[in-house]
Tab-separated table of C-alpha atoms (C1' of nucleotides) in Angstrom:
chain	number	residue	atom	x	y	z
Q	1	MET	CA	113.975	134.037	197.029
Q	2	GLN	CA	112.686	130.647	198.116
Q	3	GLY	CA	111.431	128.784	195.117
Q	4	GLN	CA	109.235	129.851	192.271
Q	5	ALA	CA	106.827	128.290	189.841
Q	6	LEU	CA	108.243	125.669	187.509
Q	7	PRO	CA	109.412	126.983	184.138
Q	8	GLY	CA	106.474	127.576	181.854
Q	9	PHE	CA	103.958	127.522	184.711
Q	10	ARG	CA	102.194	130.592	185.993
Q	11	ASP	CA	101.249	132.006	189.360
Q	12	PHE	CA	97.952	133.822	189.154
Q	13	TYR	CA	97.945	136.766	191.545
Q	14	PRO	CA	94.492	138.263	192.165
Q	15	GLU	CA	94.787	140.772	189.300
Q	16	ASP	CA	96.010	137.984	186.972
Q	17	PHE	CA	93.223	135.749	188.130
Q	18	ALA	CA	90.650	138.468	187.512
Q	19	PHE	CA	92.017	138.839	183.994
Q	20	ARG	CA	91.871	135.096	183.427
Q	21	ASN	CA	88.339	134.980	184.763
Q	22	SER	CA	87.267	137.749	182.424
Q	23	ILE	CA	88.590	135.725	179.486
Q	24	PHE	CA	86.785	132.611	180.675
Q	25	ALA	CA	83.578	134.567	181.219
Q	26	THR	CA	83.671	135.870	177.648
Q	27	TRP	CA	84.361	132.419	176.277
Q	28	ARG	CA	81.445	130.981	178.211
Q	29	GLU	CA	79.165	133.796	177.187
Q	30	VAL	CA	79.802	133.341	173.474
Q	31	ALA	CA	79.568	129.558	173.785
Q	32	ARG	CA	76.218	130.003	175.488
Q	33	ARG	CA	75.010	132.259	172.680
Q	34	TYR	CA	75.829	129.501	170.230
Q	35	GLY	CA	74.016	126.874	172.248
Q	36	PHE	CA	77.088	124.948	173.396
Q	37	GLN	CA	77.174	122.875	176.582
Q	38	GLU	CA	80.205	122.724	178.833
Q	39	TYR	CA	81.967	119.487	179.745
Q	40	ASP	CA	85.300	118.453	181.220
Q	41	GLY	CA	87.442	115.362	181.582
Q	42	PRO	CA	90.427	114.292	183.661
Q	43	PRO	CA	93.641	116.306	183.436
Q	44	LEU	CA	95.554	113.045	183.770
Q	45	GLU	CA	94.986	110.404	181.111
Q	46	PRO	CA	96.445	107.064	180.026
Q	47	LEU	CA	99.540	107.681	177.958
Q	48	GLU	CA	98.236	105.535	175.094
Q	49	LEU	CA	95.387	107.969	174.494
Q	50	TYR	CA	97.971	110.268	172.949
Q	51	THR	CA	100.641	107.900	171.681
Q	52	ASP	CA	98.147	105.807	169.724
Q	53	LYS	CA	96.977	108.822	167.810
Q	54	SER	CA	99.976	111.074	167.661
Q	55	GLY	CA	102.924	108.697	167.399
Q	56	ALA	CA	105.625	107.852	169.907
Q	57	GLU	CA	107.741	110.963	169.288
Q	58	ILE	CA	105.165	113.125	170.980
Q	59	VAL	CA	105.917	111.328	174.231
Q	60	GLN	CA	109.009	113.551	174.356
Q	61	GLN	CA	106.697	116.548	174.602
Q	62	LEU	CA	104.290	115.112	177.117
Q	63	TYR	CA	104.334	115.350	180.858
Q	64	ALA	CA	104.340	111.583	181.127
Q	65	PHE	CA	105.275	109.318	183.995
Q	66	GLU	CA	104.348	106.114	185.765
Q	67	ASP	CA	101.890	106.328	188.638
Q	68	LYS	CA	102.135	104.300	191.841
Q	69	GLY	CA	100.063	101.556	190.294
Q	70	GLY	CA	102.546	101.174	187.463
Q	71	ARG	CA	100.234	102.804	184.902
Q	72	LYS	CA	101.761	104.978	182.242
Q	73	VAL	CA	99.980	108.313	182.422
Q	74	ALA	CA	100.273	111.785	180.923
Q	75	LEU	CA	98.973	115.265	181.686
Q	76	ARG	CA	96.641	116.052	178.812
Q	77	PRO	CA	98.315	118.001	175.979
Q	78	GLU	CA	95.050	118.479	174.111
Q	79	MET	CA	91.377	117.893	174.728
Q	80	THR	CA	90.270	116.247	171.507
Q	81	PRO	CA	91.154	112.619	172.369
Q	82	THR	CA	89.309	112.917	175.676
Q	83	LEU	CA	86.337	114.392	173.857
Q	84	ALA	CA	86.439	111.599	171.307
Q	85	ARG	CA	86.412	108.993	174.052
Q	86	MET	CA	83.576	110.639	175.954
Q	87	VAL	CA	81.439	111.092	172.863
Q	88	GLY	CA	82.282	107.618	171.603
Q	89	ALA	CA	81.087	106.056	174.852
Q	90	ARG	CA	77.659	107.643	174.576
Q	91	ALA	CA	77.486	108.150	170.846
Q	92	GLN	CA	74.214	106.245	170.512
Q	93	ALA	CA	72.452	108.231	173.193
Q	94	LEU	CA	73.524	111.749	172.288
Q	95	LYS	CA	71.342	113.812	169.999
Q	96	LYS	CA	73.302	114.982	166.989
Q	97	PRO	CA	74.714	117.399	166.202
Q	98	ILE	CA	76.521	117.605	169.516
Q	99	ARG	CA	77.671	121.108	170.479
Q	100	TRP	CA	80.101	120.929	173.353
Q	101	PHE	CA	82.760	123.217	174.740
Q	102	SER	CA	85.384	122.961	177.449
Q	103	ILE	CA	88.086	125.103	179.036
Q	104	PRO	CA	90.733	122.552	180.007
Q	105	GLN	CA	94.177	123.326	181.345
Q	106	LEU	CA	96.592	121.627	178.963
Q	107	PHE	CA	100.219	120.674	179.442
Q	108	ARG	CA	103.156	120.167	177.213
Q	109	TYR	CA	106.795	119.657	178.095
Q	110	GLU	CA	108.518	122.043	175.739
Q	111	ARG	CA	110.883	124.920	175.995
Q	112	GLN	CA	108.818	127.977	176.755
Q	113	GLN	CA	108.871	131.257	174.918
Q	114	ARG	CA	106.465	134.072	174.292
Q	115	GLY	CA	102.963	132.779	173.693
Q	116	ARG	CA	103.976	129.229	174.397
Q	117	LEU	CA	104.197	127.964	177.941
Q	118	ARG	CA	104.156	124.501	179.403
Q	119	GLU	CA	100.627	124.995	180.611
Q	120	HIS	CA	97.713	126.971	179.309
Q	121	PHE	CA	93.966	127.124	179.320
Q	122	GLN	CA	92.293	126.511	176.031
Q	123	LEU	CA	88.725	126.954	174.970
Q	124	ASN	CA	87.689	123.972	172.870
Q	125	MET	CA	84.496	124.144	170.837
Q	126	ASP	CA	83.407	121.200	168.743
Q	127	ILE	CA	80.435	120.183	166.682
Q	128	ILE	CA	80.136	116.427	166.354
Q	129	GLY	CA	77.902	114.440	164.078
Q	130	GLU	CA	77.437	116.925	161.256
Q	131	ALA	CA	79.429	116.540	158.057
Q	132	GLY	CA	78.014	119.545	156.213
Q	133	PRO	CA	79.767	122.913	155.827
Q	134	ALA	CA	77.197	124.761	157.938
Q	135	ALA	CA	78.866	123.266	161.008
Q	136	ASP	CA	82.256	124.568	159.866
Q	137	ALA	CA	80.799	128.025	159.312
Q	138	GLU	CA	79.107	127.955	162.706
Q	139	LEU	CA	82.386	127.314	164.509
Q	140	ILE	CA	84.321	129.875	162.519
Q	141	ALA	CA	81.621	132.400	163.316
Q	142	ALA	CA	81.925	131.549	166.995
Q	143	ALA	CA	85.701	132.067	166.881
Q	144	ILE	CA	85.262	135.457	165.246
Q	145	ASP	CA	82.498	136.422	167.637
Q	146	ILE	CA	84.763	135.697	170.558
Q	147	ALA	CA	87.296	138.129	169.148
Q	148	ARG	CA	84.502	140.668	168.708
Q	149	ALA	CA	83.299	140.080	172.249
Q	150	PHE	CA	86.781	141.090	173.397
Q	151	GLY	CA	86.534	144.295	171.413
Q	152	LEU	CA	88.709	143.074	168.557
Q	153	GLY	CA	87.320	144.007	165.169
Q	154	ALA	CA	88.301	143.255	161.580
Q	155	GLU	CA	91.007	145.884	161.913
Q	156	HIS	CA	92.638	143.809	164.668
Q	157	VAL	CA	92.215	140.192	163.639
Q	158	ARG	CA	91.644	138.139	160.537
Q	159	LEU	CA	90.609	134.582	159.937
Q	160	ARG	CA	92.679	132.661	157.433
Q	161	LEU	CA	90.680	129.888	155.861
Q	162	SER	CA	91.607	126.897	153.752
Q	163	ASP	CA	90.409	123.415	152.937
Q	164	ARG	CA	92.648	120.403	152.596
Q	165	ARG	CA	90.335	118.896	149.977
Q	166	VAL	CA	90.848	121.957	147.800
Q	167	LEU	CA	94.560	121.844	148.341
Q	168	THR	CA	94.691	118.168	147.450
Q	169	ALA	CA	92.710	118.702	144.241
Q	170	LEU	CA	95.015	121.507	143.142
Q	171	LEU	CA	98.180	119.617	143.987
Q	172	GLN	CA	97.064	116.503	142.167
Q	173	THR	CA	97.024	118.340	138.859
Q	174	HIS	CA	100.751	117.779	138.949
Q	175	PRO	CA	101.780	114.120	138.631
Q	176	GLN	CA	104.452	114.353	141.318
Q	177	PHE	CA	101.943	115.164	144.060
Q	178	HIS	CA	100.317	111.876	144.965
Q	179	GLY	CA	99.734	109.724	148.001
Q	180	GLU	CA	102.289	110.198	150.753
Q	181	ARG	CA	103.973	112.960	148.809
Q	182	ILE	CA	100.973	115.216	149.276
Q	183	ARG	CA	101.723	115.153	152.992
Q	184	ILE	CA	105.189	116.530	152.249
Q	185	ALA	CA	103.642	119.314	150.186
Q	186	PHE	CA	101.293	120.136	153.080
Q	187	ASP	CA	104.226	120.360	155.395
Q	188	VAL	CA	106.134	122.708	153.105
Q	189	LEU	CA	103.113	124.898	152.432
Q	190	ASP	CA	102.515	125.244	156.141
Q	191	LYS	CA	105.920	126.883	156.485
Q	192	VAL	CA	106.118	128.738	153.203
Q	193	GLU	CA	105.243	132.082	154.800
Q	194	ARG	CA	107.846	131.768	157.488
Q	195	GLN	CA	110.743	130.687	155.282
Q	196	ASN	CA	112.387	132.398	152.376
Q	197	ARG	CA	111.854	130.972	148.933
Q	198	ASN	CA	115.324	129.458	148.631
Q	199	GLU	CA	114.907	127.470	151.790
Q	200	THR	CA	111.539	126.177	150.634
Q	201	GLU	CA	112.926	125.165	147.233
Q	202	ARG	CA	115.831	123.383	148.871
Q	203	ARG	CA	113.471	121.313	151.007
Q	204	LEU	CA	111.376	120.369	148.004
Q	205	ARG	CA	114.391	119.374	145.947
Q	206	GLU	CA	115.582	117.217	148.834
Q	207	ALA	CA	112.213	115.487	148.659
Q	208	GLN	CA	112.841	114.712	144.991
Q	209	PHE	CA	110.417	117.197	143.502
Q	210	ASP	CA	111.447	118.643	140.133
Q	211	ALA	CA	111.348	122.255	139.010
Q	212	SER	CA	107.843	122.075	137.520
Q	213	ALA	CA	106.413	120.602	140.723
Q	214	ILE	CA	108.094	123.289	142.790
Q	215	GLU	CA	106.706	125.919	140.448
Q	216	ARG	CA	103.233	124.451	140.833
Q	217	LEU	CA	103.465	124.543	144.608
Q	218	PHE	CA	104.445	128.204	144.645
Q	219	GLU	CA	101.591	128.932	142.241
Q	220	ILE	CA	99.131	127.368	144.665
Q	221	ALA	CA	100.663	129.123	147.659
Q	222	SER	CA	100.238	132.490	145.975
Q	223	LEU	CA	96.487	132.078	145.394
Q	224	LYS	CA	94.782	134.608	147.658
Q	225	GLY	CA	91.043	134.984	147.952
Q	226	ILE	CA	88.185	132.712	146.981
Q	227	GLU	CA	87.946	134.009	143.394
Q	228	ALA	CA	91.541	133.116	142.590
Q	229	VAL	CA	91.126	129.688	144.157
Q	230	LEU	CA	87.871	129.008	142.290
Q	231	ALA	CA	89.357	130.049	138.973
Q	232	GLU	CA	92.163	127.596	139.521
Q	233	LEU	CA	89.769	124.846	140.638
Q	234	ARG	CA	87.765	125.142	137.433
Q	235	ARG	CA	90.838	124.012	135.578
Q	236	CYS	CA	91.081	120.745	137.568
Q	237	PRO	CA	88.995	117.670	136.804
Q	238	ASP	CA	87.585	117.275	140.336
Q	239	GLY	CA	88.126	120.896	141.223
Q	240	PRO	CA	84.600	122.297	141.460
Q	241	ALA	CA	83.439	119.388	143.621
Q	242	ALA	CA	86.427	119.781	145.949
Q	243	GLY	CA	85.620	123.456	146.387
Q	244	GLU	CA	81.931	123.079	147.206
Q	245	SER	CA	82.378	123.005	150.956
Q	246	LEU	CA	84.727	125.983	151.019
Q	247	VAL	CA	82.277	128.033	148.964
Q	248	ALA	CA	79.420	127.063	151.256
Q	249	VAL	CA	81.393	128.065	154.331
Q	250	ILE	CA	82.262	131.443	152.856
Q	251	THR	CA	78.666	132.011	151.757
Q	252	ALA	CA	77.352	131.241	155.235
Q	253	LEU	CA	79.897	133.534	156.882
Q	254	GLY	CA	78.923	136.255	154.423
Q	255	ALA	CA	75.279	135.865	155.377
Q	256	MET	CA	76.307	136.329	158.998
Q	257	GLY	CA	78.058	139.561	158.091
Q	258	LEU	CA	81.552	138.301	158.848
Q	259	SER	CA	83.131	138.504	155.387
Q	260	GLU	CA	85.518	141.285	156.320
Q	261	PHE	CA	87.241	138.976	158.789
Q	262	VAL	CA	87.745	136.096	156.376
Q	263	GLU	CA	90.577	135.573	153.966
Q	264	VAL	CA	91.114	132.423	151.905
Q	265	ASP	CA	94.749	131.419	152.125
Q	266	LEU	CA	95.931	127.982	151.057
Q	267	THR	CA	99.131	128.227	153.081
Q	268	VAL	CA	97.055	127.558	156.182
Q	269	VAL	CA	97.431	123.817	156.594
Q	270	ARG	CA	97.742	123.226	160.374
Q	271	GLY	CA	100.310	120.810	161.690
Q	272	LEU	CA	98.055	118.105	163.039
Q	273	ALA	CA	97.743	115.130	160.756
Q	274	TYR	CA	94.119	114.371	161.524
Q	275	TYR	CA	92.473	117.317	159.772
Q	276	THR	CA	90.506	116.197	156.728
Q	277	GLY	CA	88.824	119.281	155.280
Q	278	THR	CA	88.303	122.847	156.416
Q	279	VAL	CA	91.222	124.313	158.329
Q	280	PHE	CA	91.438	127.822	159.767
Q	281	GLU	CA	93.439	130.069	162.035
Q	282	LEU	CA	92.676	133.361	163.706
Q	283	PHE	CA	95.564	135.858	163.683
Q	284	ASP	CA	96.274	139.346	164.859
Q	285	ARG	CA	96.424	141.621	161.828
Q	286	ALA	CA	99.963	142.681	162.542
Q	287	LYS	CA	100.965	139.000	162.612
Q	288	GLU	CA	103.314	139.689	165.479
Q	289	LEU	CA	101.931	136.897	167.595
Q	290	ARG	CA	101.239	133.250	167.125
Q	291	ALA	CA	97.820	132.098	166.025
Q	292	ILE	CA	95.130	133.055	168.521
Q	293	CYS	CA	93.023	130.124	167.533
Q	294	GLY	CA	93.235	127.185	165.185
Q	295	GLY	CA	90.923	124.441	164.109
Q	296	GLY	CA	89.321	122.468	161.374
Q	297	ARG	CA	87.418	119.413	160.357
Q	298	TYR	CA	88.580	115.989	161.511
Q	299	ASP	CA	86.078	113.434	160.284
Q	300	ASN	CA	88.021	110.248	161.026
Q	301	LEU	CA	89.352	110.773	164.516
Q	302	ILE	CA	86.439	109.462	166.570
Q	303	LYS	CA	86.343	106.353	164.450
Q	304	GLU	CA	90.024	105.779	165.181
Q	305	ILE	CA	89.690	106.349	168.914
Q	306	ALA	CA	86.204	105.128	169.727
Q	307	GLY	CA	85.181	103.149	166.669
Q	308	MET	CA	82.172	105.299	165.940
Q	309	ASP	CA	81.881	106.988	162.586
Q	310	LEU	CA	81.181	110.586	163.563
Q	311	PRO	CA	82.321	113.609	161.570
Q	312	CYS	CA	83.680	116.489	163.663
Q	313	VAL	CA	84.783	120.050	163.366
Q	314	GLY	CA	86.305	122.090	166.155
Q	315	PHE	CA	88.851	124.617	167.280
Q	316	GLY	CA	91.045	125.496	170.210
Q	317	MET	CA	91.781	128.985	171.525
Q	318	GLY	CA	94.456	129.430	174.174
Q	319	ASP	CA	94.495	132.050	176.893
Q	320	VAL	CA	98.160	133.005	176.451
Q	321	VAL	CA	98.318	134.547	172.977
Q	322	LEU	CA	94.845	135.987	173.393
Q	323	GLY	CA	95.880	137.538	176.689
Q	324	GLU	CA	98.936	139.101	175.084
Q	325	LEU	CA	96.840	140.568	172.316
Q	326	LEU	CA	94.261	141.959	174.734
Q	327	THR	CA	96.994	143.476	176.865
Q	328	GLU	CA	98.523	145.107	173.783
Q	329	HIS	CA	95.198	146.666	172.984
Q	330	ARG	CA	95.016	148.014	176.524
Q	331	ARG	CA	92.050	145.882	177.293
Q	332	ARG	CA	93.689	144.512	180.373
Q	333	PHE	CA	91.057	143.736	182.927
Q	334	GLU	CA	91.036	145.725	186.145
Q	335	ALA	CA	90.172	143.683	189.214
Q	336	PRO	CA	86.772	144.945	190.262
Q	337	GLY	CA	86.160	146.075	193.803
Q	338	GLN	CA	84.008	143.317	195.146
Q	339	LEU	CA	83.081	144.818	198.475
Q	340	ASP	CA	79.728	146.442	199.001
Q	341	ALA	CA	80.837	148.298	202.100
Q	342	PHE	CA	83.728	148.737	204.493
Q	343	LEU	CA	82.696	149.000	208.138
Q	344	VAL	CA	84.556	151.433	210.347
Q	345	ALA	CA	84.605	151.252	214.131
Q	346	VAL	CA	85.515	154.599	215.678
Q	347	GLY	CA	86.683	153.283	219.032
Q	348	GLY	CA	87.308	149.943	220.744
Q	349	GLU	CA	83.777	149.872	222.170
Q	350	ASP	CA	82.407	150.096	218.643
Q	351	VAL	CA	84.095	146.914	217.486
Q	352	ALA	CA	81.465	144.515	218.786
Q	353	PRO	CA	78.569	146.412	217.152
Q	354	VAL	CA	80.552	146.441	213.892
Q	355	LEU	CA	81.124	142.691	214.106
Q	356	HIS	CA	77.440	142.194	214.747
Q	357	LEU	CA	76.534	144.383	211.787
Q	358	ALA	CA	79.082	142.625	209.543
Q	359	ALA	CA	77.639	139.205	210.418
Q	360	GLY	CA	74.099	140.368	209.679
Q	361	LEU	CA	75.014	141.941	206.353
Q	362	ARG	CA	77.011	138.900	205.273
Q	363	ASP	CA	74.015	136.707	206.053
Q	364	ARG	CA	72.117	138.811	203.549
Q	365	GLY	CA	74.762	138.200	200.936
Q	366	ILE	CA	76.341	141.633	201.225
Q	367	ALA	CA	80.134	141.758	200.957
Q	368	VAL	CA	81.753	143.665	203.799
Q	369	GLU	CA	85.154	143.998	205.367
Q	370	TYR	CA	86.449	145.825	208.437
Q	371	ALA	CA	89.842	146.514	209.969
Q	372	LEU	CA	91.232	143.600	211.935
Q	373	ARG	CA	92.973	145.847	214.433
Q	374	ASN	CA	91.934	148.963	216.293
Q	375	GLN	CA	93.127	151.778	214.098
Q	376	PRO	CA	92.445	155.474	213.687
Q	377	ILE	CA	89.558	156.206	211.356
Q	378	ARG	CA	92.095	157.666	208.953
Q	379	LYS	CA	93.744	154.288	208.600
Q	380	GLN	CA	90.494	152.430	208.276
Q	381	LEU	CA	89.276	154.716	205.509
Q	382	GLU	CA	92.594	154.392	203.757
Q	383	LEU	CA	92.207	150.621	203.751
Q	384	ALA	CA	88.596	150.928	202.630
Q	385	ALA	CA	89.645	153.012	199.636
Q	386	ALA	CA	92.539	150.703	198.802
Q	387	ARG	CA	90.118	147.773	198.820
Q	388	GLY	CA	87.938	149.545	196.287
Q	389	ALA	CA	84.901	149.614	198.562
Q	390	PRO	CA	82.251	151.987	197.221
Q	391	ARG	CA	81.309	153.219	200.694
Q	392	ALA	CA	82.345	153.207	204.310
Q	393	VAL	CA	79.839	152.664	207.100
Q	394	ILE	CA	81.103	154.457	210.207
Q	395	ILE	CA	79.876	153.571	213.664
Q	396	GLY	CA	80.934	155.460	216.789
Q	397	PRO	CA	79.487	156.299	220.196
Q	398	ASP	CA	77.416	159.205	218.810
Q	399	GLU	CA	75.945	157.073	216.055
Q	400	ARG	CA	75.073	154.243	218.391
Q	401	LYS	CA	73.326	156.653	220.722
Q	402	ALA	CA	71.303	158.050	217.809
Q	403	LYS	CA	70.770	154.590	216.280
Q	404	VAL	CA	72.290	155.622	212.958
Q	405	ALA	CA	75.441	155.002	210.935
Q	406	VAL	CA	77.425	157.474	208.896
Q	407	VAL	CA	77.548	156.226	205.315
Q	408	ARG	CA	80.391	157.819	203.419
Q	409	ASP	CA	80.615	157.576	199.653
Q	410	LEU	CA	84.283	156.926	199.034
Q	411	LYS	CA	84.240	158.236	195.509
Q	412	THR	CA	82.631	161.602	196.135
Q	413	GLY	CA	83.470	162.015	199.816
Q	414	LYS	CA	79.856	162.879	200.574
Q	415	GLN	CA	78.354	161.314	203.656
Q	416	ARG	CA	75.049	161.162	205.436
Q	417	LYS	CA	73.420	159.584	208.429
Q	418	VAL	CA	71.319	156.503	207.780
Q	419	ALA	CA	69.147	154.738	210.335
Q	420	LEU	CA	70.756	151.553	211.666
Q	421	THR	CA	67.571	149.612	210.988
Q	422	LYS	CA	68.030	150.358	207.293
Q	423	VAL	CA	71.769	149.746	207.266
Q	424	ARG	CA	71.217	146.335	208.828
Q	425	LYS	CA	69.091	145.442	205.810
Q	426	GLY	CA	71.789	146.573	203.426
Q	427	VAL	CA	70.092	149.853	202.595
Q	428	PHE	CA	72.813	152.492	202.609
Q	429	LYS	CA	70.831	155.608	201.730
B	1	G	C1'	116.450	119.254	172.304
B	2	U	C1'	120.094	123.222	169.524
B	3	G	C1'	122.050	128.218	169.159
B	4	G	C1'	122.278	133.707	170.463
B	5	C	C1'	121.266	137.586	174.133
B	6	U	C1'	120.071	138.946	179.218
B	7	G	C1'	119.901	138.255	184.894
B	8	U	C1'	121.045	144.267	190.716
B	9	A	C1'	114.996	145.530	196.254
B	10	G	C1'	108.007	143.404	195.023
B	11	C	C1'	108.308	146.738	190.121
B	12	U	C1'	111.271	150.214	186.776
B	13	C	C1'	116.269	151.228	186.802
B	14	A	C1'	121.452	153.476	188.768
B	15	A	C1'	126.376	152.236	190.606
B	16	U	C1'	132.895	156.023	186.867
B	17	C	C1'	138.728	152.289	184.579
B	18	G	C1'	137.469	146.390	188.652
B	19	G	C1'	137.827	150.166	194.231
B	20	U	C1'	136.114	149.140	199.757
B	21	U	C1'	129.200	151.009	203.373
B	22	A	C1'	125.184	148.564	196.132
B	23	G	C1'	121.537	153.668	195.491
B	24	A	C1'	116.877	156.209	193.520
B	25	G	C1'	111.727	156.438	192.089
B	26	C	C1'	107.223	153.725	192.612
B	27	G	C1'	105.026	150.270	195.956
B	28	C	C1'	104.836	148.448	201.199
B	29	U	C1'	104.964	149.613	206.858
B	30	G	C1'	104.952	153.439	210.618
B	31	G	C1'	104.650	158.659	211.996
B	32	A	C1'	103.248	164.071	211.412
B	33	C	C1'	97.242	163.182	211.823
B	34	U	C1'	93.395	160.998	219.283
B	35	G	C1'	86.056	161.047	214.697
B	36	U	C1'	87.137	161.120	208.317
B	37	G	C1'	90.834	158.138	202.695
B	38	G	C1'	93.208	160.238	198.029
B	39	C	C1'	97.721	165.479	198.788
B	40	U	C1'	102.307	166.723	201.286
B	41	C	C1'	106.483	165.874	204.481
B	42	C	C1'	109.518	162.524	207.646
B	43	A	C1'	111.211	157.736	208.946
B	44	G	C1'	111.539	152.411	208.371
B	45	A	C1'	111.569	147.574	206.396
B	46	G	C1'	113.085	145.153	202.099
B	47	G	C1'	119.469	142.691	198.557
B	48	U	C1'	123.761	136.071	199.531
B	49	U	C1'	123.860	141.766	192.821
B	50	G	C1'	119.964	134.370	190.035
B	51	C	C1'	123.253	130.312	191.972
B	52	G	C1'	128.273	127.941	192.163
B	53	G	C1'	133.310	128.293	191.102
B	54	G	C1'	137.719	130.978	189.104
B	55	U	C1'	141.133	135.394	188.230
B	56	U	C1'	142.526	139.631	191.493
B	57	C	C1'	145.025	143.166	197.084
B	58	A	C1'	139.787	144.080	195.640
B	59	A	C1'	134.237	141.408	191.459
B	60	U	C1'	127.530	144.026	190.510
B	61	U	C1'	131.735	144.811	186.923
B	62	C	C1'	136.346	140.065	183.998
B	63	C	C1'	136.269	134.368	182.952
B	64	C	C1'	133.881	129.354	183.344
B	65	G	C1'	129.784	126.391	184.755
B	66	U	C1'	124.748	126.147	186.072
B	67	C	C1'	119.694	127.805	186.591
B	68	A	C1'	116.049	131.149	184.853
B	69	G	C1'	114.034	134.660	181.248
B	70	C	C1'	113.870	136.621	176.182
B	71	C	C1'	114.718	135.570	170.901
B	72	A	C1'	115.493	132.183	166.819
B	73	C	C1'	115.303	126.957	165.377
B	74	C	C1'	112.294	122.594	166.289
B	75	C	C1'	107.212	122.057	167.095
B	76	C	C1'	102.741	123.491	167.263
B	77	A	C1'	98.197	122.414	172.717
RNA sequence: GUGGCUGUAGCUCAAUCGGUUAGAGCGCUGGACUGUGGCUCCAGAGGUUGCGGGUUCAAUUCCCGUCAGCCACCCCA
């Protein structure tokens, strides 16, 4: 075997490409329904776009190198910094709120495993310039509607919802959770579901938290559902205010009829440091796969990158985990037969008339194919069927004499003679 | 980046205790079938057993390295 794709990179054979296209088409369709406009940026960006925001360690996970002009560049690992730059540059001119989406191919140099490659396509939807919770609800609704558009209902997926402002308010009721140490608590909470309790306690003790603080953190982690969270918030000084946005988001989603998908869970934190409020993830119910989609509110990022003060909320949804889930649910896309007709020449003297007919039909936008060698009709029909053509148009000496073609329905096997004048116009019956 | 497991035809898998010419099904190509596909039958092509080294009279089989895949960690687009 001579060569193969680099590790973590995919070849898309026609059936894979059809599947990918069907995912993209659904993404675009839902984005359109929500009034989003599509944009794109360069796949190659200045390295600093990522290092400035994410810290130098992430360079280890970037496809980064020096170009021939000595510039340090990187293949984009995420779309948000590019979006921030683009919006920042025209922030004055763009009518707010901005609703934009993109389907970039993103790259990351990491060891691949299931659901995580070195390259993937990711739908990004963002609302920029609206600080209120209606924007958060709108995006969460879009994420859920995408799942629904793929035939995934509340029995297949669930949306886990949290809010960092709520989490902060609850944590701060304990004196040991303050300032930088809240970040540590975030980090631990993010992993609390994946680790056993002993491991979690060990990490907290290493970070100098005492038994009462650890107890408090587990208390917060165990709060499930909005009622439990609200009850707890009422016992904090700034609690009710911190919970306002979360309540508004849940209310809006309820009004849209999406409550059965939504579950408040404070252990959803998201790894990225720049989230400031709402955070959410879409999961398969069985929780066998990684998150299908993740996002949240990041109100300070554009100011950091472009200097404009614009609140944002957005999410990313990759094609890899989603594709795995769809395949599991047997919703794998079958490549559609794209031909309208397969033209069959009975003998060598029929080839030129078939070519002529093919050219005329193609001019009319009709998709046709014919055998590239002289073959028995048997072979030509076999190819026609394999290509998924709905019908074969057979032309032989008898047909030419009678100025007709035999149109054979390849599904039913029924055939009839149709005048050539009609066939030439793409009328096959 | 760390650790564990696994690599045989395009795909799914065989190959006895280490035994000489590595097989089968599906798929692909051709034929039976000279104006009618799907069925059936026949034949063919397709392999450096991931790659490299070692042990042995003999390696798909045992050992080491390496690459790739899967899983876990790390990390989360």
